CSV table of C-alpha atoms in Angstrom, one decimal:
chain,number,residue,atom,x,y,z
O,24,UNK,CA,65.7,216.5,130.9
O,25,UNK,CA,67.9,213.6,129.4
O,26,UNK,CA,65.2,211.2,130.9
O,27,UNK,CA,62.5,213.2,129.6
O,28,UNK,CA,63.7,213.3,126.0
O,29,UNK,CA,64.3,209.2,126.2
O,30,UNK,CA,60.9,208.8,127.3
O,31,UNK,CA,59.7,210.8,124.6
O,32,UNK,CA,61.9,208.9,122.1
O,33,UNK,CA,60.4,205.5,123.5
O,34,UNK,CA,57.1,206.8,123.3
O,35,UNK,CA,57.4,207.3,119.6
O,36,UNK,CA,59.3,204.2,118.9
O,37,UNK,CA,57.7,201.5,116.8
O,38,UNK,CA,57.1,198.4,119.0
O,39,UNK,CA,57.8,195.1,116.7
O,40,UNK,CA,55.9,192.1,118.2
O,41,UNK,CA,59.3,190.1,117.5
O,42,UNK,CA,59.6,186.4,118.6
O,43,UNK,CA,62.9,185.6,120.4
O,44,UNK,CA,65.8,183.8,118.8
O,45,UNK,CA,64.6,185.2,115.4
O,46,UNK,CA,67.4,185.4,112.6
O,47,UNK,CA,65.4,188.2,110.5
O,48,UNK,CA,62.3,190.4,111.8
O,49,UNK,CA,60.5,192.5,109.2
O,50,UNK,CA,58.2,195.3,110.9
O,51,UNK,CA,55.5,197.5,109.3
O,52,UNK,CA,54.4,200.2,111.8
O,53,UNK,CA,51.2,200.8,109.3
O,54,UNK,CA,50.0,198.4,106.5
O,55,UNK,CA,48.2,201.4,105.0
O,56,UNK,CA,51.5,203.3,104.7
O,57,UNK,CA,53.4,201.1,102.1
O,58,UNK,CA,52.3,203.2,99.2
O,59,UNK,CA,55.8,204.5,98.4
O,60,UNK,CA,57.7,201.0,98.9
O,61,UNK,CA,55.1,199.2,96.5
O,62,UNK,CA,55.1,202.3,93.9
O,63,UNK,CA,59.0,201.7,93.7
O,64,UNK,CA,58.6,197.9,93.6
O,65,UNK,CA,55.6,198.0,91.1
O,66,UNK,CA,58.0,199.7,88.6
O,67,UNK,CA,61.2,197.5,89.6
O,68,UNK,CA,59.3,194.5,89.3
O,69,UNK,CA,58.7,194.9,85.6
O,70,UNK,CA,62.3,194.1,85.3
O,71,UNK,CA,63.1,192.1,88.3
O,72,UNK,CA,60.5,189.5,88.9
O,73,UNK,CA,61.9,189.1,92.5
O,74,UNK,CA,60.8,192.5,93.5
O,75,UNK,CA,57.3,192.4,92.5
O,76,UNK,CA,54.9,193.3,95.5
O,77,UNK,CA,53.0,190.1,94.9
O,78,UNK,CA,55.9,188.2,95.6
O,79,UNK,CA,57.0,189.8,99.1
O,80,UNK,CA,53.2,190.2,99.8
O,81,UNK,CA,53.0,186.3,100.0
O,82,UNK,CA,55.7,186.3,102.7
O,83,UNK,CA,53.8,188.5,105.3
O,84,UNK,CA,52.0,185.9,106.6
O,85,UNK,CA,52.3,181.9,107.3
O,86,UNK,CA,48.9,181.0,105.7
O,87,UNK,CA,46.7,184.0,104.8
O,88,UNK,CA,47.0,185.8,101.6
O,89,UNK,CA,47.6,189.6,102.5
O,90,UNK,CA,47.7,192.5,100.3
O,91,UNK,CA,48.4,195.7,102.0
O,92,UNK,CA,47.7,197.6,98.8
O,93,UNK,CA,44.0,196.5,99.2
O,94,UNK,CA,42.8,197.6,102.8
O,95,UNK,CA,39.4,196.2,102.1
O,96,UNK,CA,41.1,192.8,101.4
O,97,UNK,CA,42.6,192.9,105.0
O,98,UNK,CA,39.4,193.8,106.9
O,99,UNK,CA,37.6,190.7,104.8
O,100,UNK,CA,40.0,189.0,107.0
O,101,UNK,CA,39.6,190.7,110.2
O,102,UNK,CA,43.0,192.3,109.9
O,103,UNK,CA,43.3,196.0,110.8
O,104,UNK,CA,44.9,197.5,107.5
O,105,UNK,CA,45.8,200.8,109.8
O,106,UNK,CA,47.7,198.5,112.3
O,107,UNK,CA,51.3,196.9,112.5
O,108,UNK,CA,52.5,193.8,111.3
O,109,UNK,CA,55.7,192.0,112.2
O,110,UNK,CA,57.0,188.8,110.9
O,111,UNK,CA,59.7,186.9,112.6
O,112,UNK,CA,61.7,184.5,110.9
O,113,UNK,CA,63.0,181.8,113.1
O,114,UNK,CA,65.0,178.4,112.6
O,115,UNK,CA,61.7,176.5,113.4
O,116,UNK,CA,59.5,178.5,111.3
O,117,UNK,CA,57.6,181.7,110.8
O,118,UNK,CA,55.7,183.9,112.8
O,119,UNK,CA,53.5,186.8,111.6
O,120,UNK,CA,51.8,189.1,114.3
O,121,UNK,CA,48.8,191.4,113.2
O,122,UNK,CA,46.2,193.8,114.7
O,123,UNK,CA,42.6,192.8,114.5
O,124,UNK,CA,39.2,194.6,113.5
O,125,UNK,CA,37.4,191.6,114.0
O,126,UNK,CA,38.8,188.6,116.1
O,127,UNK,CA,35.8,186.4,115.1
O,128,UNK,CA,36.2,187.1,111.3
O,129,UNK,CA,39.6,186.2,111.5
O,130,UNK,CA,39.4,183.0,113.3
O,131,UNK,CA,36.9,181.9,110.8
O,132,UNK,CA,39.0,182.6,108.0
O,133,UNK,CA,42.1,181.0,109.5
O,134,UNK,CA,40.0,178.1,110.2
O,135,UNK,CA,39.1,177.6,106.7
O,136,UNK,CA,42.5,177.9,105.6
O,137,UNK,CA,44.1,175.5,108.5
O,138,UNK,CA,41.7,172.7,107.8
O,139,UNK,CA,42.1,172.8,103.9
O,140,UNK,CA,45.7,172.2,104.3
O,141,UNK,CA,45.2,169.6,107.1
O,142,UNK,CA,42.9,166.9,106.4
O,143,UNK,CA,41.1,167.5,109.4
O,144,UNK,CA,37.7,168.5,109.7
O,145,UNK,CA,37.8,171.2,112.2
O,146,UNK,CA,40.7,173.7,113.8
O,147,UNK,CA,39.7,173.3,117.2
O,148,UNK,CA,40.7,176.2,119.7
O,149,UNK,CA,42.0,176.0,123.3
O,150,UNK,CA,42.2,178.7,125.7
O,151,UNK,CA,44.9,179.0,128.1
O,152,UNK,CA,45.6,182.1,130.3
O,153,UNK,CA,42.9,184.1,128.2
O,154,UNK,CA,44.8,183.2,125.1
O,155,UNK,CA,43.0,181.5,122.3
O,156,UNK,CA,45.3,179.0,120.7
O,157,UNK,CA,45.0,176.7,117.5
O,158,UNK,CA,47.6,174.0,116.5
O,159,UNK,CA,47.1,171.9,113.5
O,160,UNK,CA,49.2,169.4,111.6
O,161,UNK,CA,49.7,170.3,108.1
O,162,UNK,CA,49.5,167.5,105.1
O,163,UNK,CA,52.8,168.7,103.8
O,164,UNK,CA,54.2,168.2,107.3
O,165,UNK,CA,55.0,170.7,110.3
O,166,UNK,CA,52.3,172.1,112.1
O,167,UNK,CA,50.5,175.9,111.5
O,168,UNK,CA,48.5,177.6,113.9
O,169,UNK,CA,47.8,180.8,115.9
O,170,UNK,CA,47.4,182.5,119.2
O,171,UNK,CA,45.0,185.5,119.7
O,172,UNK,CA,44.2,187.7,122.8
O,173,UNK,CA,41.8,190.7,122.5
O,174,UNK,CA,42.7,192.5,119.1
O,175,UNK,CA,46.1,190.8,118.7
O,176,UNK,CA,47.0,187.6,116.8
O,177,UNK,CA,50.2,186.1,116.0
O,178,UNK,CA,50.2,183.1,113.4
O,179,UNK,CA,52.6,180.5,112.5
O,180,UNK,CA,53.9,177.6,110.5
O,181,UNK,CA,56.8,175.1,111.0
O,182,UNK,CA,58.8,173.3,108.3
O,183,UNK,CA,58.0,169.5,107.7
O,184,UNK,CA,59.0,167.4,110.7
O,185,UNK,CA,58.4,164.4,108.6
O,186,UNK,CA,55.9,161.8,110.3
O,187,UNK,CA,57.2,162.3,113.6
O,188,UNK,CA,56.0,165.2,116.1
O,189,UNK,CA,59.3,167.2,116.6
O,190,UNK,CA,57.8,169.2,119.0
O,191,UNK,CA,58.4,172.5,117.1
O,192,UNK,CA,54.8,173.1,116.9
O,193,UNK,CA,54.2,173.4,120.4
O,194,UNK,CA,57.1,175.4,120.9
O,195,UNK,CA,55.9,177.9,118.3
O,196,UNK,CA,52.4,177.9,120.0
O,197,UNK,CA,53.9,178.7,123.3
O,198,UNK,CA,56.1,181.6,121.7
O,199,UNK,CA,53.1,183.0,119.8
O,200,UNK,CA,50.9,182.8,122.9
O,201,UNK,CA,53.7,184.8,124.7
O,202,UNK,CA,53.8,187.5,122.2
O,203,UNK,CA,50.1,188.2,122.4
O,204,UNK,CA,50.1,188.0,126.2
O,205,UNK,CA,52.0,191.0,126.7
O,206,UNK,CA,52.6,194.8,125.0
O,207,UNK,CA,55.8,194.8,122.7
O,208,UNK,CA,58.6,196.8,123.9
O,209,UNK,CA,59.4,200.0,121.8
O,210,UNK,CA,62.7,199.8,119.7
O,211,UNK,CA,64.3,203.2,120.2
O,212,UNK,CA,66.7,202.3,117.2
O,213,UNK,CA,63.6,202.2,114.7
O,214,UNK,CA,62.6,205.8,116.2
O,215,UNK,CA,65.9,207.2,114.9
O,216,UNK,CA,65.4,205.9,111.5
O,217,UNK,CA,63.0,206.9,108.7
O,218,UNK,CA,61.0,204.3,107.1
O,219,UNK,CA,57.7,202.4,106.3
O,220,UNK,CA,59.4,199.2,106.8
O,221,UNK,CA,62.0,197.8,109.0
O,222,UNK,CA,64.2,195.1,108.7
O,223,UNK,CA,66.1,193.9,111.9
O,224,UNK,CA,69.0,191.4,112.1
O,225,UNK,CA,69.6,190.7,115.8
O,226,UNK,CA,72.8,188.5,115.3
O,227,UNK,CA,74.3,191.2,113.1
O,228,UNK,CA,73.2,194.1,115.2
O,229,UNK,CA,71.7,195.5,112.0
O,230,UNK,CA,68.6,197.7,111.5
O,231,UNK,CA,67.2,199.1,108.5
O,232,UNK,CA,64.5,201.4,107.7
O,233,UNK,CA,63.1,201.5,104.1
O,234,UNK,CA,60.7,203.9,102.3
O,235,UNK,CA,60.3,205.0,98.7
O,236,UNK,CA,58.4,206.5,95.8
O,237,UNK,CA,58.0,205.6,92.2
O,238,UNK,CA,61.4,206.8,91.2
O,239,UNK,CA,63.3,206.0,94.6
O,240,UNK,CA,63.9,203.7,96.9
O,241,UNK,CA,65.6,204.9,100.5
O,242,UNK,CA,67.3,202.6,102.7
O,243,UNK,CA,68.7,204.1,105.8
O,244,UNK,CA,70.3,202.0,109.1
O,245,UNK,CA,72.6,201.2,111.7
O,246,UNK,CA,75.0,198.4,112.3
O,247,UNK,CA,77.2,197.1,115.1
O,248,UNK,CA,79.2,194.4,113.5
O,249,UNK,CA,80.1,195.8,109.8
O,250,UNK,CA,83.7,194.5,109.0
O,251,UNK,CA,84.7,198.2,108.1
O,252,UNK,CA,87.3,200.4,110.2
O,253,UNK,CA,86.4,203.4,112.2
O,254,UNK,CA,85.8,206.5,110.1
O,255,UNK,CA,86.8,210.3,111.0
O,256,UNK,CA,83.6,212.4,111.6
O,257,UNK,CA,85.1,215.8,110.8
O,258,UNK,CA,87.6,216.9,108.4
O,259,UNK,CA,88.2,217.9,104.7
O,260,UNK,CA,88.9,215.5,101.8
O,261,UNK,CA,91.2,216.0,99.2
O,262,UNK,CA,88.9,214.4,96.9
O,263,UNK,CA,85.7,216.4,97.9
O,264,UNK,CA,85.4,218.5,94.8
O,265,UNK,CA,86.0,215.3,92.2
O,266,UNK,CA,83.0,214.4,90.1
O,267,UNK,CA,82.1,210.8,90.5
O,268,UNK,CA,82.9,208.6,87.5
O,269,UNK,CA,82.9,204.9,86.7
O,270,UNK,CA,81.2,201.8,88.0
O,271,UNK,CA,82.1,202.8,91.5
O,272,UNK,CA,83.2,205.8,93.2
O,273,UNK,CA,83.5,206.1,96.7
O,274,UNK,CA,85.5,208.6,99.3
O,275,UNK,CA,86.1,208.0,102.7
O,276,UNK,CA,87.9,209.4,105.8
O,277,UNK,CA,89.4,206.8,107.7
O,278,UNK,CA,90.1,207.4,111.2
O,279,UNK,CA,93.9,206.8,112.4
O,280,UNK,CA,92.9,203.8,114.5
O,281,UNK,CA,91.4,202.3,111.2
O,282,UNK,CA,94.3,202.9,108.7
O,283,UNK,CA,96.2,199.8,109.3
O,284,UNK,CA,93.3,197.8,108.8
O,285,UNK,CA,92.3,199.5,105.3
O,286,UNK,CA,95.9,199.0,104.5
O,287,UNK,CA,95.8,195.3,105.3
O,288,UNK,CA,92.7,194.7,102.9
O,289,UNK,CA,94.8,196.1,99.9
O,290,UNK,CA,97.9,194.1,101.0
O,291,UNK,CA,95.9,191.1,101.1
O,292,UNK,CA,94.9,191.8,97.7
O,293,UNK,CA,98.2,192.4,96.5
O,294,UNK,CA,99.6,189.3,98.1
O,295,UNK,CA,97.1,187.2,96.5
O,296,UNK,CA,97.7,188.7,92.7
O,297,UNK,CA,101.8,188.2,93.5
O,298,UNK,CA,102.0,185.1,95.5
O,299,UNK,CA,105.7,185.1,94.6
O,300,UNK,CA,106.4,188.3,96.6
O,301,UNK,CA,107.9,187.5,99.9
O,302,UNK,CA,105.1,187.8,102.5
O,303,UNK,CA,107.4,189.2,105.2
O,304,UNK,CA,108.6,192.1,103.1
O,305,UNK,CA,105.0,192.8,101.7
O,306,UNK,CA,103.8,193.0,105.2
O,307,UNK,CA,106.7,195.4,106.1
O,308,UNK,CA,105.8,197.5,103.3
O,309,UNK,CA,102.5,197.9,104.3
O,310,UNK,CA,102.9,198.7,107.6
O,311,UNK,CA,105.3,201.6,106.8
O,312,UNK,CA,102.7,202.9,104.0
O,313,UNK,CA,99.9,202.8,106.8
O,314,UNK,CA,102.1,205.0,109.2
O,315,UNK,CA,102.7,207.8,106.6
O,316,UNK,CA,98.8,207.7,105.3
O,317,UNK,CA,96.4,210.7,106.6
O,318,UNK,CA,93.0,208.5,106.1
O,319,UNK,CA,91.7,210.2,103.3
O,320,UNK,CA,91.1,207.6,100.5
O,321,UNK,CA,89.4,207.4,97.0
O,322,UNK,CA,88.2,204.2,95.5
O,323,UNK,CA,87.6,204.3,91.7
O,324,UNK,CA,86.3,201.2,89.7
O,325,UNK,CA,86.0,202.1,86.0
O,326,UNK,CA,84.4,198.7,84.7
O,327,UNK,CA,84.6,195.0,84.4
O,328,UNK,CA,86.4,193.6,81.7
O,329,UNK,CA,86.6,189.7,82.0
O,330,UNK,CA,90.2,188.9,80.5
O,331,UNK,CA,90.8,186.3,79.7
O,332,UNK,CA,88.5,184.2,82.1
O,333,UNK,CA,86.8,184.8,85.6
O,334,UNK,CA,87.3,181.1,86.3
O,335,UNK,CA,90.9,181.8,87.4
O,336,UNK,CA,92.1,183.8,90.5
O,337,UNK,CA,94.4,186.1,88.4
O,338,UNK,CA,91.3,186.6,85.9
O,339,UNK,CA,88.8,187.8,89.0
O,340,UNK,CA,91.5,190.1,90.3
O,341,UNK,CA,92.3,192.0,87.2
O,342,UNK,CA,88.5,191.7,85.8
O,343,UNK,CA,87.5,194.8,88.2
O,344,UNK,CA,89.5,197.8,86.3
O,345,UNK,CA,90.3,199.9,89.4
O,346,UNK,CA,92.6,202.2,91.5
O,347,UNK,CA,92.7,203.5,94.9
O,348,UNK,CA,94.2,206.7,95.8
O,349,UNK,CA,95.2,207.7,99.4
O,350,UNK,CA,96.7,210.8,100.9
O,351,UNK,CA,100.1,210.7,102.3
O,352,UNK,CA,101.7,212.9,105.0
O,353,UNK,CA,105.3,213.2,103.5
O,354,UNK,CA,105.9,212.3,100.0
O,355,UNK,CA,109.8,211.9,100.4
O,356,UNK,CA,108.9,209.6,103.6
O,357,UNK,CA,106.5,207.5,101.3
O,358,UNK,CA,108.9,207.2,98.7
O,359,UNK,CA,111.5,205.6,101.1
O,360,UNK,CA,108.8,203.2,102.6
O,361,UNK,CA,107.8,202.0,99.0
O,362,UNK,CA,111.7,201.5,97.8
O,363,UNK,CA,111.7,197.7,98.9
O,364,UNK,CA,109.0,197.1,96.2
O,365,UNK,CA,111.8,197.3,93.7
O,366,UNK,CA,113.3,194.1,94.7
O,367,UNK,CA,109.9,192.3,94.3
O,368,UNK,CA,109.7,189.8,91.6
O,369,UNK,CA,108.3,191.3,88.3
O,370,UNK,CA,109.0,194.8,89.5
O,371,UNK,CA,110.0,197.4,87.1
O,372,UNK,CA,110.8,201.2,88.3
O,373,UNK,CA,108.9,204.1,86.9
O,374,UNK,CA,109.4,207.7,86.8
O,375,UNK,CA,107.1,208.1,89.7
O,376,UNK,CA,106.9,204.6,91.1
O,377,UNK,CA,106.6,200.9,90.4
O,378,UNK,CA,105.2,198.3,87.9
O,379,UNK,CA,104.8,194.8,89.2
O,380,UNK,CA,104.2,192.4,86.5
O,381,UNK,CA,102.4,189.3,87.8
O,382,UNK,CA,100.5,186.2,86.3
O,383,UNK,CA,97.3,188.0,84.7
O,384,UNK,CA,98.4,191.4,84.4
O,385,UNK,CA,100.5,194.3,86.0
O,386,UNK,CA,100.0,196.3,89.4
O,387,UNK,CA,100.9,199.9,89.5
O,388,UNK,CA,102.2,201.8,92.5
O,389,UNK,CA,102.6,205.5,91.7
O,390,UNK,CA,103.0,208.7,93.7
O,391,UNK,CA,102.0,211.8,92.9
O,392,UNK,CA,102.9,214.8,95.3
O,393,UNK,CA,101.1,213.7,98.2
O,394,UNK,CA,98.8,211.2,96.5
O,395,UNK,CA,99.7,207.4,96.6
O,396,UNK,CA,97.9,205.6,93.6
O,397,UNK,CA,97.6,202.1,93.4
O,398,UNK,CA,95.4,200.2,90.7
O,399,UNK,CA,95.5,197.0,88.4
O,400,UNK,CA,94.9,198.9,85.1
O,401,UNK,CA,97.3,201.6,83.7
O,402,UNK,CA,94.6,203.6,81.9
O,403,UNK,CA,92.3,203.8,84.9
O,404,UNK,CA,95.6,204.6,87.1
O,405,UNK,CA,96.8,207.4,85.0
O,406,UNK,CA,93.0,208.6,84.7
O,407,UNK,CA,92.8,208.9,88.4
O,408,UNK,CA,96.2,210.6,88.6
O,409,UNK,CA,95.2,213.3,86.2
O,410,UNK,CA,91.7,213.9,87.8
O,411,UNK,CA,93.2,214.4,91.0
O,412,UNK,CA,92.6,217.9,92.4
O,413,UNK,CA,94.9,220.7,93.8
O,414,UNK,CA,92.5,221.6,96.6
O,415,UNK,CA,90.3,219.4,98.8
O,416,UNK,CA,86.4,220.4,100.2
O,417,UNK,CA,84.3,219.3,102.9
O,418,UNK,CA,82.2,216.4,102.5
O,419,UNK,CA,78.9,216.1,104.9
O,420,UNK,CA,79.9,212.3,105.5
O,421,UNK,CA,82.7,210.1,106.4
O,422,UNK,CA,82.4,208.1,103.4
O,423,UNK,CA,80.3,208.6,100.5
O,424,UNK,CA,79.6,206.4,97.4
O,425,UNK,CA,78.0,206.5,93.5
O,426,UNK,CA,77.4,203.3,91.7
O,427,UNK,CA,76.7,203.4,87.5
O,428,UNK,CA,74.0,200.8,87.7
O,429,UNK,CA,74.2,200.6,83.8
O,430,UNK,CA,77.9,199.8,84.2
O,431,UNK,CA,77.4,197.1,87.0
O,432,UNK,CA,75.0,195.4,85.1
O,433,UNK,CA,77.2,194.9,82.2
O,434,UNK,CA,79.9,193.7,84.6
O,435,UNK,CA,77.4,191.2,86.0
O,436,UNK,CA,76.4,190.1,82.6
O,437,UNK,CA,80.1,189.2,81.9
O,438,UNK,CA,79.6,186.1,84.4
O,439,UNK,CA,78.5,183.1,82.3
O,440,UNK,CA,76.7,180.0,83.1
O,441,UNK,CA,80.2,177.9,82.5
O,442,UNK,CA,81.9,180.2,84.9
O,443,UNK,CA,79.3,179.1,87.6
O,444,UNK,CA,79.9,175.4,86.5
O,445,UNK,CA,83.6,175.9,86.8
O,446,UNK,CA,83.5,177.9,89.8
O,447,UNK,CA,80.8,178.0,92.3
O,448,UNK,CA,82.4,181.3,93.8
O,449,UNK,CA,80.6,183.1,91.1
O,450,UNK,CA,77.5,181.6,91.2
O,451,UNK,CA,76.3,184.6,93.5
O,452,UNK,CA,77.2,187.1,91.1
O,453,UNK,CA,75.5,185.1,88.4
O,454,UNK,CA,72.4,185.1,90.3
O,455,UNK,CA,72.4,188.7,90.9
O,456,UNK,CA,73.2,189.5,87.1
O,457,UNK,CA,70.3,187.1,86.2
O,458,UNK,CA,67.8,188.7,88.8
O,459,UNK,CA,68.5,192.2,88.8
O,460,UNK,CA,70.8,193.0,85.7
O,461,UNK,CA,67.7,194.1,83.5
O,462,UNK,CA,66.6,196.3,86.3
O,463,UNK,CA,70.0,197.8,86.7
O,464,UNK,CA,70.6,198.3,83.2
O,465,UNK,CA,67.1,200.7,83.4
O,466,UNK,CA,68.1,202.3,86.6
O,467,UNK,CA,69.8,205.7,87.1
O,468,UNK,CA,72.1,205.6,89.8
O,469,UNK,CA,72.6,204.2,93.3
O,470,UNK,CA,74.3,206.3,95.9
O,471,UNK,CA,74.8,206.6,99.5
O,472,UNK,CA,77.1,207.4,102.5
O,473,UNK,CA,78.1,205.9,105.9
O,474,UNK,CA,79.3,207.4,109.0
O,475,UNK,CA,80.6,206.0,112.0
O,476,UNK,CA,78.9,206.0,115.5
O,477,UNK,CA,79.7,205.3,118.9
O,478,UNK,CA,78.6,201.6,118.7
O,479,UNK,CA,79.3,200.9,115.2
O,480,UNK,CA,78.2,202.6,111.7
O,481,UNK,CA,75.2,204.6,110.2
O,482,UNK,CA,74.4,204.2,106.6
O,483,UNK,CA,72.2,205.0,103.7
O,484,UNK,CA,71.4,203.9,100.2
O,485,UNK,CA,69.3,205.7,97.7
O,486,UNK,CA,68.5,203.8,94.3
O,487,UNK,CA,67.0,206.1,91.6
O,488,UNK,CA,64.9,205.1,88.6
O,489,UNK,CA,64.4,207.6,85.8
O,490,UNK,CA,61.8,209.9,85.8
O,491,UNK,CA,59.7,208.4,82.9
O,492,UNK,CA,59.4,204.5,83.0
């Protein structure tokens, strides 16, 4: 029975005609099934030019202009609009494989483009083992060409190799010939994910399916190398009844084997914010705390407030006004585990914990019943303590999260050009704010979930736009 189920799964699985040694592979099972994704990107592209369909349509083929939203335009190139397309990005160039309705027409259109960019008068094909092959140098450097067999064609370009033939053109010709020479193998991972487009990152063990509508973009994927701890698959969260608020709200049920890893990440942040705190004692406290946690965690980021500057480590640490709550097994034992904090530099005893005055602000460590709350903003810590419910509830996933895109856009807008000039680490945030900030400001919400699997993690994200433009 198991073999029959596996066989049925493989039979239904999409089969990317993907090149070996690819850094990224994009697979579209049917070019005529992209209406939902393009509808979302059409709207999103009004505020983020990078997402406009015309921008990513240009990346679908190395030298032909494809527009999947216009089936007749594909037919005019000899390409089947109901067929698949696979783009493989390699260090030595790009390969795009398509199914053809008219191989002769495809060759004519391809030859016209290849000749125009080469300075040659013809793109003469050769035939080897039943595969029609074309390889031609480009005036801009590198090579372009294709391999064709039956109704399958794989086209390629290589980057500029200067005036010396670096052999990459021949290598790509050999690879495309191999791709069209045999049927592609089904990928069972894709059959388990919904999507009109799939993105595969072989080196990271990640596969993501994408689909959408005019108001929603849905991503669902699996990964084997995410830098995350394992999570519990079942159980009740003490934060299950809480309403998501703030810029980021996330609940998680960390498996016992992953609690130390999760606490270690918090310990590293505290050590960064308090370099004067003795590392051995900080590590000792974090180990004692980890031993007394159930694994139920809540992360709440209220907003971003750059004070006074993002150009310093302490400025970046305190810019995100946040707090973390974690359920403890025994409140009395946790209080004992936290006692050494009183001797840290800048520590002040509070009625329910400690305040740690450091450069740039104050860290708070508080214990309310069986809830440990750690944060870098007094108002956010207090608000989270007040909001903690008396009872919990079951959640459908091990991790869930909700992002307020408007608050996120506001936070990204606080990274200035001068910040980037002073600190290159902020360049990525500045670019994201510049490209996506206007779209985020007009988005409704971003939400998602994550679960552990036997081989890694499975995750999902939903980006929602308002019903009315």
